[in-house]
mmCIF file of C-alpha atoms in Angstrom:
data_model
loop_
_atom_site.group_PDB
_atom_site.id
_atom_site.type_symbol
_atom_site.label_atom_id
_atom_site.label_comp_id
_atom_site.label_asym_id
_atom_site.label_seq_id
_atom_site.Cartn_x
_atom_site.Cartn_y
_atom_site.Cartn_z
ATOM 1 C CA UNK M 1 -23.593 8.149 17.878
ATOM 2 C CA UNK M 2 -21.881 4.990 17.428
ATOM 3 C CA UNK M 3 -20.683 3.778 13.950
ATOM 4 C CA UNK M 4 -22.234 0.322 12.970
ATOM 5 C CA UNK M 5 -19.383 -2.205 11.852
ATOM 6 C CA UNK M 6 -20.890 -5.131 10.094
ATOM 7 C CA UNK M 7 -20.499 -8.427 11.552
ATOM 8 C CA UNK M 8 -20.687 -10.255 8.170
ATOM 9 C CA UNK M 9 -18.751 -9.276 4.905
ATOM 10 C CA UNK M 10 -20.803 -6.744 2.950
ATOM 11 C CA UNK M 11 -21.409 -7.069 -0.940
ATOM 12 C CA UNK M 12 -19.551 -3.965 -1.353
ATOM 13 C CA UNK M 13 -15.812 -5.351 -0.683
ATOM 14 C CA UNK M 14 -16.283 -9.082 -1.138
ATOM 15 C CA UNK M 15 -14.022 -8.204 -4.240
ATOM 16 C CA UNK M 16 -11.114 -8.051 -1.540
ATOM 17 C CA UNK M 17 -11.482 -11.243 -0.237
ATOM 18 C CA UNK M 18 -10.987 -13.310 -2.930
ATOM 19 C CA UNK M 19 -8.600 -15.900 -1.053
ATOM 20 C CA UNK M 20 -5.462 -15.387 -2.790
ATOM 21 C CA UNK M 21 -5.740 -12.244 -4.860
ATOM 22 C CA UNK M 22 -3.469 -9.258 -3.532
ATOM 23 C CA UNK M 23 -5.484 -6.513 -5.343
ATOM 24 C CA UNK M 24 -3.796 -3.010 -3.847
ATOM 25 C CA UNK M 25 -0.941 -1.799 -2.017
ATOM 26 C CA UNK M 26 -0.519 -3.735 1.142
ATOM 27 C CA UNK M 27 -3.237 -6.223 0.075
ATOM 28 C CA UNK M 28 -6.553 -6.942 1.858
ATOM 29 C CA UNK M 29 -7.491 -3.660 3.945
ATOM 30 C CA UNK M 30 -4.448 -2.219 3.091
ATOM 31 C CA UNK M 31 -2.754 -4.653 6.579
ATOM 32 C CA UNK M 32 0.134 -6.413 4.470
ATOM 33 C CA UNK M 33 -1.660 -9.589 5.786
ATOM 34 C CA UNK M 34 -2.149 -12.308 3.519
ATOM 35 C CA UNK M 35 -5.582 -13.961 3.604
ATOM 36 C CA UNK M 36 -4.790 -17.715 3.542
ATOM 37 C CA UNK M 37 -1.380 -19.014 2.874
ATOM 38 C CA UNK M 38 2.166 -18.458 3.930
ATOM 39 C CA UNK M 39 5.128 -18.332 1.678
ATOM 40 C CA UNK M 40 8.207 -20.387 3.102
ATOM 41 C CA UNK M 41 10.011 -19.096 5.912
ATOM 42 C CA UNK M 42 12.915 -20.813 5.598
ATOM 43 C CA UNK M 43 14.206 -18.970 2.190
ATOM 44 C CA UNK M 44 16.960 -20.083 0.239
ATOM 45 C CA UNK M 45 18.168 -19.633 -3.323
ATOM 46 C CA UNK M 46 15.958 -22.511 -4.038
ATOM 47 C CA UNK M 47 13.036 -20.787 -3.347
ATOM 48 C CA UNK M 48 13.378 -18.411 -6.008
ATOM 49 C CA UNK M 49 10.872 -20.012 -8.844
ATOM 50 C CA UNK M 50 11.424 -17.380 -11.558
ATOM 51 C CA UNK M 51 12.949 -14.082 -12.266
ATOM 52 C CA UNK M 52 11.825 -11.767 -14.691
ATOM 53 C CA UNK M 53 13.528 -8.800 -16.066
ATOM 54 C CA UNK M 54 11.920 -5.457 -15.924
ATOM 55 C CA UNK M 55 12.163 -1.939 -18.093
ATOM 56 C CA UNK M 56 12.665 1.536 -16.682
ATOM 57 C CA UNK M 57 12.419 2.063 -13.018
ATOM 58 C CA UNK M 58 9.426 1.349 -10.451
ATOM 59 C CA UNK M 59 8.564 1.655 -6.657
ATOM 60 C CA UNK M 60 5.025 0.142 -6.908
ATOM 61 C CA UNK M 61 4.164 -3.203 -5.509
ATOM 62 C CA UNK M 62 2.804 -6.359 -7.961
ATOM 63 C CA UNK M 63 -0.866 -6.780 -7.416
ATOM 64 C CA UNK M 64 -2.419 -10.423 -8.188
ATOM 65 C CA UNK M 65 -5.776 -11.096 -9.448
ATOM 66 C CA UNK M 66 -6.330 -14.579 -10.456
ATOM 67 C CA UNK M 67 -3.055 -16.269 -12.127
ATOM 68 C CA UNK M 68 -2.324 -12.953 -13.209
ATOM 69 C CA UNK M 69 0.316 -10.380 -11.976
ATOM 70 C CA UNK M 70 0.239 -6.428 -13.007
ATOM 71 C CA UNK M 71 2.726 -4.003 -12.229
ATOM 72 C CA UNK M 72 3.954 -0.453 -13.174
ATOM 73 C CA UNK M 73 7.114 1.158 -14.315
ATOM 74 C CA UNK M 74 8.448 4.160 -16.088
ATOM 75 C CA UNK M 75 11.099 4.425 -18.857
ATOM 76 C CA UNK M 76 12.723 7.143 -20.612
ATOM 77 C CA UNK M 77 15.503 9.657 -19.300
ATOM 78 C CA UNK M 78 12.590 11.967 -18.182
ATOM 79 C CA UNK M 79 10.502 8.817 -17.089
ATOM 80 C CA UNK M 80 7.822 10.253 -19.474
ATOM 81 C CA UNK M 81 6.678 6.520 -20.696
ATOM 82 C CA UNK M 82 4.280 5.212 -18.516
ATOM 83 C CA UNK M 83 4.492 1.370 -18.779
ATOM 84 C CA UNK M 84 1.983 -1.275 -17.325
ATOM 85 C CA UNK M 85 2.551 -5.121 -17.560
ATOM 86 C CA UNK M 86 1.076 -8.347 -17.123
ATOM 87 C CA UNK M 87 2.868 -11.393 -15.992
ATOM 88 C CA UNK M 88 1.464 -15.080 -15.430
ATOM 89 C CA UNK M 89 1.625 -15.351 -11.792
ATOM 90 C CA UNK M 90 2.803 -19.251 -11.922
ATOM 91 C CA UNK M 91 5.117 -18.964 -14.589
ATOM 92 C CA UNK M 92 6.682 -15.662 -14.572
ATOM 93 C CA UNK M 93 6.153 -15.151 -18.455
ATOM 94 C CA UNK M 94 5.055 -11.477 -19.519
ATOM 95 C CA UNK M 95 1.697 -11.589 -21.582
ATOM 96 C CA UNK M 96 1.531 -8.007 -22.626
ATOM 97 C CA UNK M 97 3.100 -4.409 -22.108
ATOM 98 C CA UNK M 98 1.355 -1.146 -22.691
ATOM 99 C CA UNK M 99 3.026 2.028 -22.640
ATOM 100 C CA UNK M 100 1.638 5.431 -22.558
ATOM 101 C CA UNK M 101 3.124 9.185 -22.423
ATOM 102 C CA UNK M 102 2.654 11.363 -19.455
ATOM 103 C CA UNK M 103 0.507 14.475 -19.554
ATOM 104 C CA UNK M 104 1.854 15.531 -16.291
ATOM 105 C CA UNK M 105 5.205 16.639 -14.577
ATOM 106 C CA UNK M 106 7.485 13.873 -14.358
ATOM 107 C CA UNK M 107 10.159 15.438 -11.832
ATOM 108 C CA UNK M 108 10.971 13.184 -8.857
ATOM 109 C CA UNK M 109 13.579 12.699 -6.170
ATOM 110 C CA UNK M 110 16.399 10.712 -7.238
ATOM 111 C CA UNK M 111 15.186 7.723 -4.780
ATOM 112 C CA UNK M 112 11.966 7.496 -6.185
ATOM 113 C CA UNK M 113 10.179 7.421 -9.621
ATOM 114 C CA UNK M 114 7.023 8.220 -11.539
ATOM 115 C CA UNK M 115 6.006 4.615 -11.110
ATOM 116 C CA UNK M 116 5.627 4.918 -7.273
ATOM 117 C CA UNK M 117 1.716 4.231 -6.676
ATOM 118 C CA UNK M 118 0.887 1.046 -6.587
ATOM 119 C CA UNK M 119 -2.159 0.027 -9.074
ATOM 120 C CA UNK M 120 -5.541 -1.324 -7.714
ATOM 121 C CA UNK M 121 -8.291 -3.771 -9.110
ATOM 122 C CA UNK M 122 -11.751 -4.557 -8.705
ATOM 123 C CA UNK M 123 -11.332 -7.845 -10.116
ATOM 124 C CA UNK M 124 -12.351 -6.943 -13.530
ATOM 125 C CA UNK M 125 -10.139 -3.423 -14.433
ATOM 126 C CA UNK M 126 -7.102 -2.312 -13.367
ATOM 127 C CA UNK M 127 -6.640 1.411 -12.004
ATOM 128 C CA UNK M 128 -3.053 2.768 -12.446
ATOM 129 C CA UNK M 129 -1.881 5.837 -11.169
ATOM 130 C CA UNK M 130 1.568 7.332 -11.653
ATOM 131 C CA UNK M 131 3.546 10.360 -10.114
ATOM 132 C CA UNK M 132 2.744 12.425 -13.405
ATOM 133 C CA UNK M 133 -0.983 12.229 -11.898
ATOM 134 C CA UNK M 134 -2.111 10.303 -15.162
ATOM 135 C CA UNK M 135 -4.767 7.890 -14.095
ATOM 136 C CA UNK M 136 -5.321 4.746 -16.422
ATOM 137 C CA UNK M 137 -7.915 2.316 -16.580
ATOM 138 C CA UNK M 138 -7.334 -1.337 -18.436
ATOM 139 C CA UNK M 139 -9.169 -4.129 -18.695
ATOM 140 C CA UNK M 140 -7.338 -7.635 -17.243
ATOM 141 C CA UNK M 141 -5.869 -7.967 -21.215
ATOM 142 C CA UNK M 142 -4.501 -4.562 -21.179
ATOM 143 C CA UNK M 143 -7.468 -2.947 -23.509
ATOM 144 C CA UNK M 144 -7.844 1.061 -22.698
ATOM 145 C CA UNK M 145 -10.997 1.794 -20.862
ATOM 146 C CA UNK M 146 -10.138 5.280 -19.975
ATOM 147 C CA UNK M 147 -7.015 7.672 -19.251
ATOM 148 C CA UNK M 148 -7.423 10.843 -17.483
ATOM 149 C CA UNK M 149 -4.576 13.258 -16.846
ATOM 150 C CA UNK M 150 -5.424 14.675 -13.458
ATOM 151 C CA UNK M 151 -2.805 17.583 -14.056
ATOM 152 C CA UNK M 152 -4.770 18.669 -17.426
ATOM 153 C CA UNK M 153 -7.944 19.282 -15.298
ATOM 154 C CA UNK M 154 -5.838 21.027 -12.393
ATOM 155 C CA UNK M 155 -2.879 22.261 -13.584
ATOM 156 C CA UNK M 156 -1.353 23.194 -10.504
ATOM 157 C CA UNK M 157 -1.166 19.845 -8.930
ATOM 158 C CA UNK M 158 2.657 19.168 -8.667
ATOM 159 C CA UNK M 159 5.080 17.856 -6.127
ATOM 160 C CA UNK M 160 8.524 17.991 -7.072
ATOM 161 C CA UNK M 161 9.692 15.405 -4.939
ATOM 162 C CA UNK M 162 7.009 12.965 -6.765
ATOM 163 C CA UNK M 163 3.953 11.493 -5.818
ATOM 164 C CA UNK M 164 3.711 8.159 -4.277
ATOM 165 C CA UNK M 165 0.192 7.816 -2.800
ATOM 166 C CA UNK M 166 -1.540 4.572 -4.097
ATOM 167 C CA UNK M 167 -5.283 4.707 -5.105
ATOM 168 C CA UNK M 168 -7.770 2.496 -3.465
ATOM 169 C CA UNK M 169 -11.562 0.846 -4.315
ATOM 170 C CA UNK M 170 -14.082 1.415 -1.859
ATOM 171 C CA UNK M 171 -17.630 0.731 -2.178
ATOM 172 C CA UNK M 172 -17.587 0.900 -6.160
ATOM 173 C CA UNK M 173 -15.724 4.317 -6.008
ATOM 174 C CA UNK M 174 -11.953 4.890 -6.952
ATOM 175 C CA UNK M 175 -10.373 6.895 -4.059
ATOM 176 C CA UNK M 176 -7.404 8.870 -5.147
ATOM 177 C CA UNK M 177 -5.351 10.941 -2.726
ATOM 178 C CA UNK M 178 -3.552 13.780 -4.855
ATOM 179 C CA UNK M 179 -1.521 15.955 -1.993
ATOM 180 C CA UNK M 180 0.989 18.424 -2.661
ATOM 181 C CA UNK M 181 2.581 21.681 -2.361
ATOM 182 C CA UNK M 182 0.168 23.517 -4.558
ATOM 183 C CA UNK M 183 -2.976 22.149 -5.633
ATOM 184 C CA UNK M 184 -3.924 19.551 -2.999
ATOM 185 C CA UNK M 185 -7.128 17.442 -3.083
ATOM 186 C CA UNK M 186 -8.872 14.099 -2.788
ATOM 187 C CA UNK M 187 -10.970 12.764 -5.243
ATOM 188 C CA UNK M 188 -13.583 10.061 -5.649
ATOM 189 C CA UNK M 189 -13.644 8.620 -9.287
ATOM 190 C CA UNK M 190 -16.200 6.873 -11.101
ATOM 191 C CA UNK M 191 -14.312 3.652 -12.148
ATOM 192 C CA UNK M 192 -16.322 3.247 -15.438
ATOM 193 C CA UNK M 193 -15.679 6.499 -16.562
ATOM 194 C CA UNK M 194 -12.820 8.507 -14.906
ATOM 195 C CA UNK M 195 -15.019 11.611 -14.015
ATOM 196 C CA UNK M 196 -15.411 12.963 -10.427
ATOM 197 C CA UNK M 197 -17.952 11.636 -8.383
ATOM 198 C CA UNK M 198 -16.737 13.935 -5.551
ATOM 199 C CA UNK M 199 -13.697 16.290 -4.821
ATOM 200 C CA UNK M 200 -12.268 17.575 -1.861
ATOM 201 C CA UNK M 201 -10.471 20.818 -2.241
ATOM 202 C CA UNK M 202 -9.700 21.631 1.651
ATOM 203 C CA UNK M 203 -6.973 18.974 1.830
ATOM 204 C CA UNK M 204 -3.356 20.453 3.331
ATOM 205 C CA UNK M 205 -0.818 21.726 1.222
ATOM 206 C CA UNK M 206 2.509 19.945 1.317
ATOM 207 C CA UNK M 207 4.081 16.695 0.198
ATOM 208 C CA UNK M 208 2.157 13.709 1.359
ATOM 209 C CA UNK M 209 3.407 9.947 0.509
ATOM 210 C CA UNK M 210 0.425 8.363 2.471
ATOM 211 C CA UNK M 211 -2.097 6.004 0.759
ATOM 212 C CA UNK M 212 -5.956 6.051 1.738
ATOM 213 C CA UNK M 213 -7.253 3.338 4.184
ATOM 214 C CA UNK M 214 -10.144 1.499 3.045
ATOM 215 C CA UNK M 215 -12.837 0.963 5.533
ATOM 216 C CA UNK M 216 -15.237 -1.031 3.919
ATOM 217 C CA UNK M 217 -16.722 -2.503 7.034
ATOM 218 C CA UNK M 218 -18.171 0.940 8.234
ATOM 219 C CA UNK M 219 -21.841 1.635 7.472
ATOM 220 C CA UNK M 220 -21.526 3.517 5.119
ATOM 221 C CA UNK M 221 -18.103 2.400 3.730
ATOM 222 C CA UNK M 222 -15.664 5.211 4.300
ATOM 223 C CA UNK M 223 -11.880 5.648 3.405
ATOM 224 C CA UNK M 224 -9.418 7.197 5.830
ATOM 225 C CA UNK M 225 -7.323 10.088 4.614
ATOM 226 C CA UNK M 226 -3.864 10.844 6.514
ATOM 227 C CA UNK M 227 -2.125 14.027 5.968
ATOM 228 C CA UNK M 228 0.191 16.121 7.936
ATOM 229 C CA UNK M 229 -2.910 17.826 9.942
ATOM 230 C CA UNK M 230 -4.321 14.149 10.918
ATOM 231 C CA UNK M 231 -6.961 11.803 9.675
ATOM 232 C CA UNK M 232 -10.058 12.488 7.862
ATOM 233 C CA UNK M 233 -12.894 9.885 7.480
ATOM 234 C CA UNK M 234 -14.702 10.229 4.400
ATOM 235 C CA UNK M 235 -17.666 8.269 2.915
ATOM 236 C CA UNK M 236 -16.645 6.824 -0.007
ATOM 237 C CA UNK M 237 -19.789 7.267 -1.992
ATOM 238 C CA UNK M 238 -20.423 10.821 -1.393
ATOM 239 C CA UNK M 239 -16.931 12.231 0.225
ATOM 240 C CA UNK M 240 -18.927 13.681 3.258
ATOM 241 C CA UNK M 241 -16.653 13.930 6.154
ATOM 242 C CA UNK M 242 -17.667 12.050 9.110
ATOM 243 C CA UNK M 243 -14.984 12.131 11.555
ATOM 244 C CA UNK M 244 -11.518 13.764 12.166
ATOM 245 C CA UNK M 245 -8.389 13.451 14.144
ATOM 246 C CA UNK M 246 -6.881 16.805 14.054
ATOM 247 C CA UNK M 247 -3.361 16.511 16.165
ATOM 248 C CA UNK M 248 -1.225 15.700 12.944
ATOM 249 C CA UNK M 249 0.324 12.525 11.500
ATOM 250 C CA UNK M 250 3.105 11.342 9.610
ATOM 251 C CA UNK M 251 3.385 12.019 5.800
ATOM 252 C CA UNK M 252 5.236 8.839 4.973
ATOM 253 C CA UNK M 253 4.145 5.690 6.666
ATOM 254 C CA UNK M 254 0.363 4.928 6.643
ATOM 255 C CA UNK M 255 -2.275 4.141 9.131
ATOM 256 C CA UNK M 256 -3.125 0.537 9.643
ATOM 257 C CA UNK M 257 -6.631 -0.844 10.566
ATOM 258 C CA UNK M 258 -7.347 -3.552 13.320
ATOM 259 C CA UNK M 259 -10.873 -4.100 14.071
ATOM 260 C CA UNK M 260 -12.480 -0.400 14.860
ATOM 261 C CA UNK M 261 -9.049 0.905 15.708
ATOM 262 C CA UNK M 262 -7.173 2.940 13.576
ATOM 263 C CA UNK M 263 -3.435 2.807 14.498
ATOM 264 C CA UNK M 264 -1.892 6.158 13.024
ATOM 265 C CA UNK M 265 1.715 7.283 13.100
ATOM 266 C CA UNK M 266 1.224 10.494 15.108
ATOM 267 C CA UNK M 267 3.180 11.502 18.189
ATOM 268 C CA UNK M 268 4.687 8.148 17.911
ATOM 269 C CA UNK M 269 1.590 5.608 17.436
ATOM 270 C CA UNK M 270 -2.030 6.849 18.087
ATOM 271 C CA UNK M 271 -4.902 4.309 18.415
ATOM 272 C CA UNK M 272 -8.076 5.699 17.292
ATOM 273 C CA UNK M 273 -11.560 4.646 17.875
ATOM 274 C CA UNK M 274 -13.721 4.245 14.640
ATOM 275 C CA UNK M 275 -16.704 2.719 16.600
ATOM 276 C CA UNK M 276 -17.756 6.356 17.199
ATOM 277 C CA UNK M 277 -16.855 7.881 13.804
ATOM 278 C CA UNK M 278 -18.806 10.939 14.237
ATOM 279 C CA UNK M 279 -16.973 14.451 15.162
ATOM 280 C CA UNK M 280 -13.834 14.135 16.746
ATOM 281 C CA UNK M 281 -12.359 10.611 16.621
ATOM 282 C CA UNK M 282 -11.507 9.389 20.347
ATOM 283 C CA UNK M 283 -7.881 8.807 21.190
ATOM 284 C CA UNK M 284 -8.075 5.352 22.698
ATOM 285 C CA UNK M 285 -4.128 5.364 23.543
ATOM 286 C CA UNK M 286 -0.877 6.839 22.656
ATOM 287 C CA UNK M 287 2.643 5.573 22.855
ATOM 288 C CA UNK M 288 5.221 7.982 21.851
ATOM 289 C CA UNK M 289 8.222 5.520 21.907
ATOM 290 C CA UNK M 290 6.386 3.768 18.975
ATOM 291 C CA UNK M 291 7.978 6.036 15.979
ATOM 292 C CA UNK M 292 7.799 4.123 12.268
ATOM 293 C CA UNK M 293 10.028 5.555 10.234
ATOM 294 C CA UNK M 294 9.165 4.839 6.164
ATOM 295 C CA UNK M 295 7.814 1.430 6.711
ATOM 296 C CA UNK M 296 4.099 1.336 7.723
ATOM 297 C CA UNK M 297 3.086 -0.334 11.039
ATOM 298 C CA UNK M 298 1.352 -3.790 10.991
ATOM 299 C CA UNK M 299 -0.607 -5.493 13.173
ATOM 300 C CA UNK M 300 -0.685 -9.325 13.606
ATOM 301 C CA UNK M 301 -0.304 -12.019 16.441
ATOM 302 C CA UNK M 302 -2.796 -9.898 18.333
ATOM 303 C CA UNK M 303 0.065 -7.044 18.580
ATOM 304 C CA UNK M 304 1.255 -4.150 16.716
ATOM 305 C CA UNK M 305 4.966 -3.810 15.123
ATOM 306 C CA UNK M 306 6.542 -0.683 13.860
ATOM 307 C CA UNK M 307 10.272 -0.334 12.473
ATOM 308 C CA UNK M 308 12.326 2.688 13.463
ATOM 309 C CA UNK M 309 14.926 4.587 11.835
ATOM 310 C CA UNK M 310 17.600 2.428 13.158
ATOM 311 C CA UNK M 311 16.248 -0.798 12.057
ATOM 312 C CA UNK M 312 14.959 -1.770 15.187
ATOM 313 C CA UNK M 313 11.537 -3.763 14.895
ATOM 314 C CA UNK M 314 9.436 -3.150 18.062
ATOM 315 C CA UNK M 315 6.078 -5.541 19.128
ATOM 316 C CA UNK M 316 3.755 -3.548 21.316
ATOM 317 C CA UNK M 317 0.138 -4.468 22.835
ATOM 318 C CA UNK M 318 -2.884 -3.660 21.052
ATOM 319 C CA UNK M 319 -4.453 -2.302 24.438
ATOM 320 C CA UNK M 320 -2.022 0.585 25.443
ATOM 321 C CA UNK M 321 1.394 0.272 23.024
ATOM 322 C CA UNK M 322 3.194 -1.151 25.963
ATOM 323 C CA UNK M 323 6.638 -2.510 24.706
ATOM 324 C CA UNK M 324 7.068 -6.295 24.403
ATOM 325 C CA UNK M 325 10.267 -6.732 23.033
ATOM 326 C CA UNK M 326 12.689 -5.456 20.076
ATOM 327 C CA UNK M 327 15.062 -6.843 17.677
ATOM 328 C CA UNK M 328 17.242 -5.299 15.255
ATOM 329 C CA UNK M 329 16.826 -6.085 11.489
ATOM 330 C CA UNK M 330 19.389 -5.013 8.801
ATOM 331 C CA UNK M 331 18.238 -1.666 7.566
ATOM 332 C CA UNK M 332 17.710 0.560 6.079
ATOM 333 C CA UNK M 333 13.712 0.026 4.631
ATOM 334 C CA UNK M 334 11.624 1.637 2.367
ATOM 335 C CA UNK M 335 9.190 -0.970 1.850
ATOM 336 C CA UNK M 336 6.518 -1.891 4.527
ATOM 337 C CA UNK M 337 6.454 -6.064 5.944
ATOM 338 C CA UNK M 338 4.270 -8.320 4.653
ATOM 339 C CA UNK M 339 3.070 -11.521 6.574
ATOM 340 C CA UNK M 340 0.830 -14.208 7.550
ATOM 341 C CA UNK M 341 0.206 -16.189 11.008
ATOM 342 C CA UNK M 342 3.426 -15.434 12.999
ATOM 343 C CA UNK M 343 6.002 -14.641 10.373
ATOM 344 C CA UNK M 344 6.891 -11.219 8.674
ATOM 345 C CA UNK M 345 8.799 -10.833 5.696
ATOM 346 C CA UNK M 346 11.098 -7.371 5.683
ATOM 347 C CA UNK M 347 13.119 -6.546 2.749
ATOM 348 C CA UNK M 348 15.790 -3.603 3.082
ATOM 349 C CA UNK M 349 17.071 -1.277 0.702
ATOM 350 C CA UNK M 350 20.134 -3.533 -0.216
ATOM 351 C CA UNK M 351 17.525 -6.533 -1.496
ATOM 352 C CA UNK M 352 18.028 -8.485 1.807
ATOM 353 C CA UNK M 353 14.810 -10.543 2.697
ATOM 354 C CA UNK M 354 14.597 -11.059 6.549
ATOM 355 C CA UNK M 355 11.845 -13.656 7.737
ATOM 356 C CA UNK M 356 11.083 -12.752 11.263
ATOM 357 C CA UNK M 357 9.034 -14.956 13.592
ATOM 358 C CA UNK M 358 7.178 -12.849 16.025
ATOM 359 C CA UNK M 359 5.385 -15.296 18.298
ATOM 360 C CA UNK M 360 7.714 -15.596 20.997
ATOM 361 C CA UNK M 361 8.735 -13.762 23.653
ATOM 362 C CA UNK M 362 11.639 -12.391 21.515
ATOM 363 C CA UNK M 363 11.806 -11.847 17.948
ATOM 364 C CA UNK M 364 13.939 -14.099 15.983
ATOM 365 C CA UNK M 365 14.992 -13.921 12.432
ATOM 366 C CA UNK M 366 14.613 -17.412 11.275
ATOM 367 C CA UNK M 367 15.950 -16.869 7.735
ATOM 368 C CA UNK M 368 17.617 -14.382 5.223
ATOM 369 C CA UNK M 369 17.870 -14.520 1.284
ATOM 370 C CA UNK M 370 19.886 -11.716 -0.376
ATOM 371 C CA UNK M 371 18.561 -10.765 -3.711
ATOM 372 C CA UNK M 372 21.604 -8.293 -4.394
ATOM 373 C CA UNK M 373 19.750 -5.543 -6.168
ATOM 374 C CA UNK M 374 18.067 -2.425 -4.428
ATOM 375 C CA UNK M 375 14.465 -2.858 -3.375
ATOM 376 C CA UNK M 376 12.505 -0.063 -2.346
ATOM 377 C CA UNK M 377 9.072 -1.487 -3.284
ATOM 378 C CA UNK M 378 6.634 -3.106 -0.645
ATOM 379 C CA UNK M 379 6.496 -6.994 -1.552
ATOM 380 C CA UNK M 380 3.151 -8.990 -2.130
ATOM 381 C CA UNK M 381 1.776 -12.271 -1.400
ATOM 382 C CA UNK M 382 -0.312 -14.877 -3.201
ATOM 383 C CA UNK M 383 -1.165 -18.225 -3.118
ATOM 384 C CA UNK M 384 1.425 -18.946 -0.807
ATOM 385 C CA UNK M 385 4.415 -17.121 -2.483
ATOM 386 C CA UNK M 386 6.214 -14.057 -2.361
ATOM 387 C CA UNK M 387 6.527 -11.581 -5.082
ATOM 388 C CA UNK M 388 8.992 -8.749 -5.052
ATOM 389 C CA UNK M 389 10.316 -6.303 -7.140
ATOM 390 C CA UNK M 390 13.347 -3.904 -7.897
ATOM 391 C CA UNK M 391 13.853 -1.485 -10.665
ATOM 392 C CA UNK M 392 15.426 -4.232 -12.731
ATOM 393 C CA UNK M 393 13.880 -7.417 -11.637
ATOM 394 C CA UNK M 394 10.321 -9.052 -10.343
ATOM 395 C CA UNK M 395 10.776 -12.150 -8.521
ATOM 396 C CA UNK M 396 8.516 -14.973 -7.157
ATOM 397 C CA UNK M 397 9.682 -16.891 -3.906
ATOM 398 C CA UNK M 398 7.882 -20.038 -3.262
ATOM 399 C CA UNK M 399 8.202 -23.744 -2.325
ATOM 400 C CA UNK M 400 10.510 -25.546 -4.758
ATOM 401 C CA UNK M 401 8.434 -28.484 -6.680
ATOM 402 C CA UNK M 402 9.025 -31.819 -5.344
ATOM 403 C CA UNK M 403 11.082 -33.956 -7.789
#
C-alpha cells in the first residue's frame, strides 16, 4: 500500500507555513530552512541589530511568532528555576519573563542544561518542555494555561545526562519524545489540557536527544520517532504505528525530510522511502561515508549536507548519496545549520558564524562573524534576520538600516 502525500497544503499544517514564522526546532518541517527570506550573507559587526542579556543557562533555540520571539532558560545553582521569556523581535525589548519551579530532576551533563529542548507554538499558545520533564503551556502574552510535571506522572522518567528532545505540534497534537535510561516513552498530548491522547510505552531505553520529525503531508499526518533502534512512523492523532526502520540510528543528530524521503543518521546516512509507509520502510540508498556528528543533516540546493566530527562539511547527491565536494569549517559544532537558497549559516561552539555558499562546484565560506561567546544552540531565521543565543546573550543579525 502506498501512502498518499498531499499535493496541496492541508489545513492541519497551515500554521507551520506562516511566511516568516519559525515556530519550532529547526523551523518549518524541522528542516532548518527559511521559507521566504535570506539573512545577510556578508556578515560584519554592522549586522548586529541588537543584543539582549539572558539569565541563567539555555541551549534551546529562539522561536518566532509574528513580531514576538520566545525563548527558555534555567536559573539557579541547580537550574530548578524554569524561565520563559518574550522579546520584541524587531527591537529586542524584553516584553515579559515568567518563572516556574521544576518538579522533576534537574541533573545534567555540564555541557548541556535544563533548558535544552526548544519550545513549539501553534500560533496561539507556547509549549515549553524542560529537561526536568516539566511541560508548560502559556498563551502568547505569558498567561499560564496549564503545567504538567511528567515526572510526577511517571516517577522513573530520568536521564542523568539531561534531556534535549524538542516537542513538535502535528495535526492538533503535541508530540513529546521522553526517552531515557529507565521509563522510556513517547506521548501524544492534548494541547488544550496537557493530558495524554496516547502513550507509547515500548520506546527503547537509553539516552536519546533526537527530536520528532513532523510529517504533516502524510495521510493521515504522522510523526517520525528516531531512536537507537531505528525510526518509527506514528500517526499523530492516534499513536498508531504505521511503519518502521529497524536497523538502528543515531541518538544525537535528528533525521531530515525531503519530499517523501527521510534522511536518517544511520550507518552513515540512510535514505528511507516514506511513500510506502506500511510495515518495514524501504531503503532507497545508504552512504556510509556520510556520518553527521552532533549537527543534524540538511537538504537544500538539491543536495544533502552533513558535518562530521572534524568539522568537514560534505555535499552529497540526493539520488544515492554520492559525494560531490567537501569544505573544512572551523568547528566543533553543537548547533545544526540553518539556511535559505544557496547559503548555510553554521555557528561553532566558540560563537563563530560561518556563511557558506553551497551552490558552486566547491563550497565557499563567504563571510564570518565572531560573537565571542560559547554558542551551542541552533539559530533561527525570520523576516530576513538571523537569531542566535548563548547562555548570556541573544542576538539579532540583519541588514543595517539605510541612513
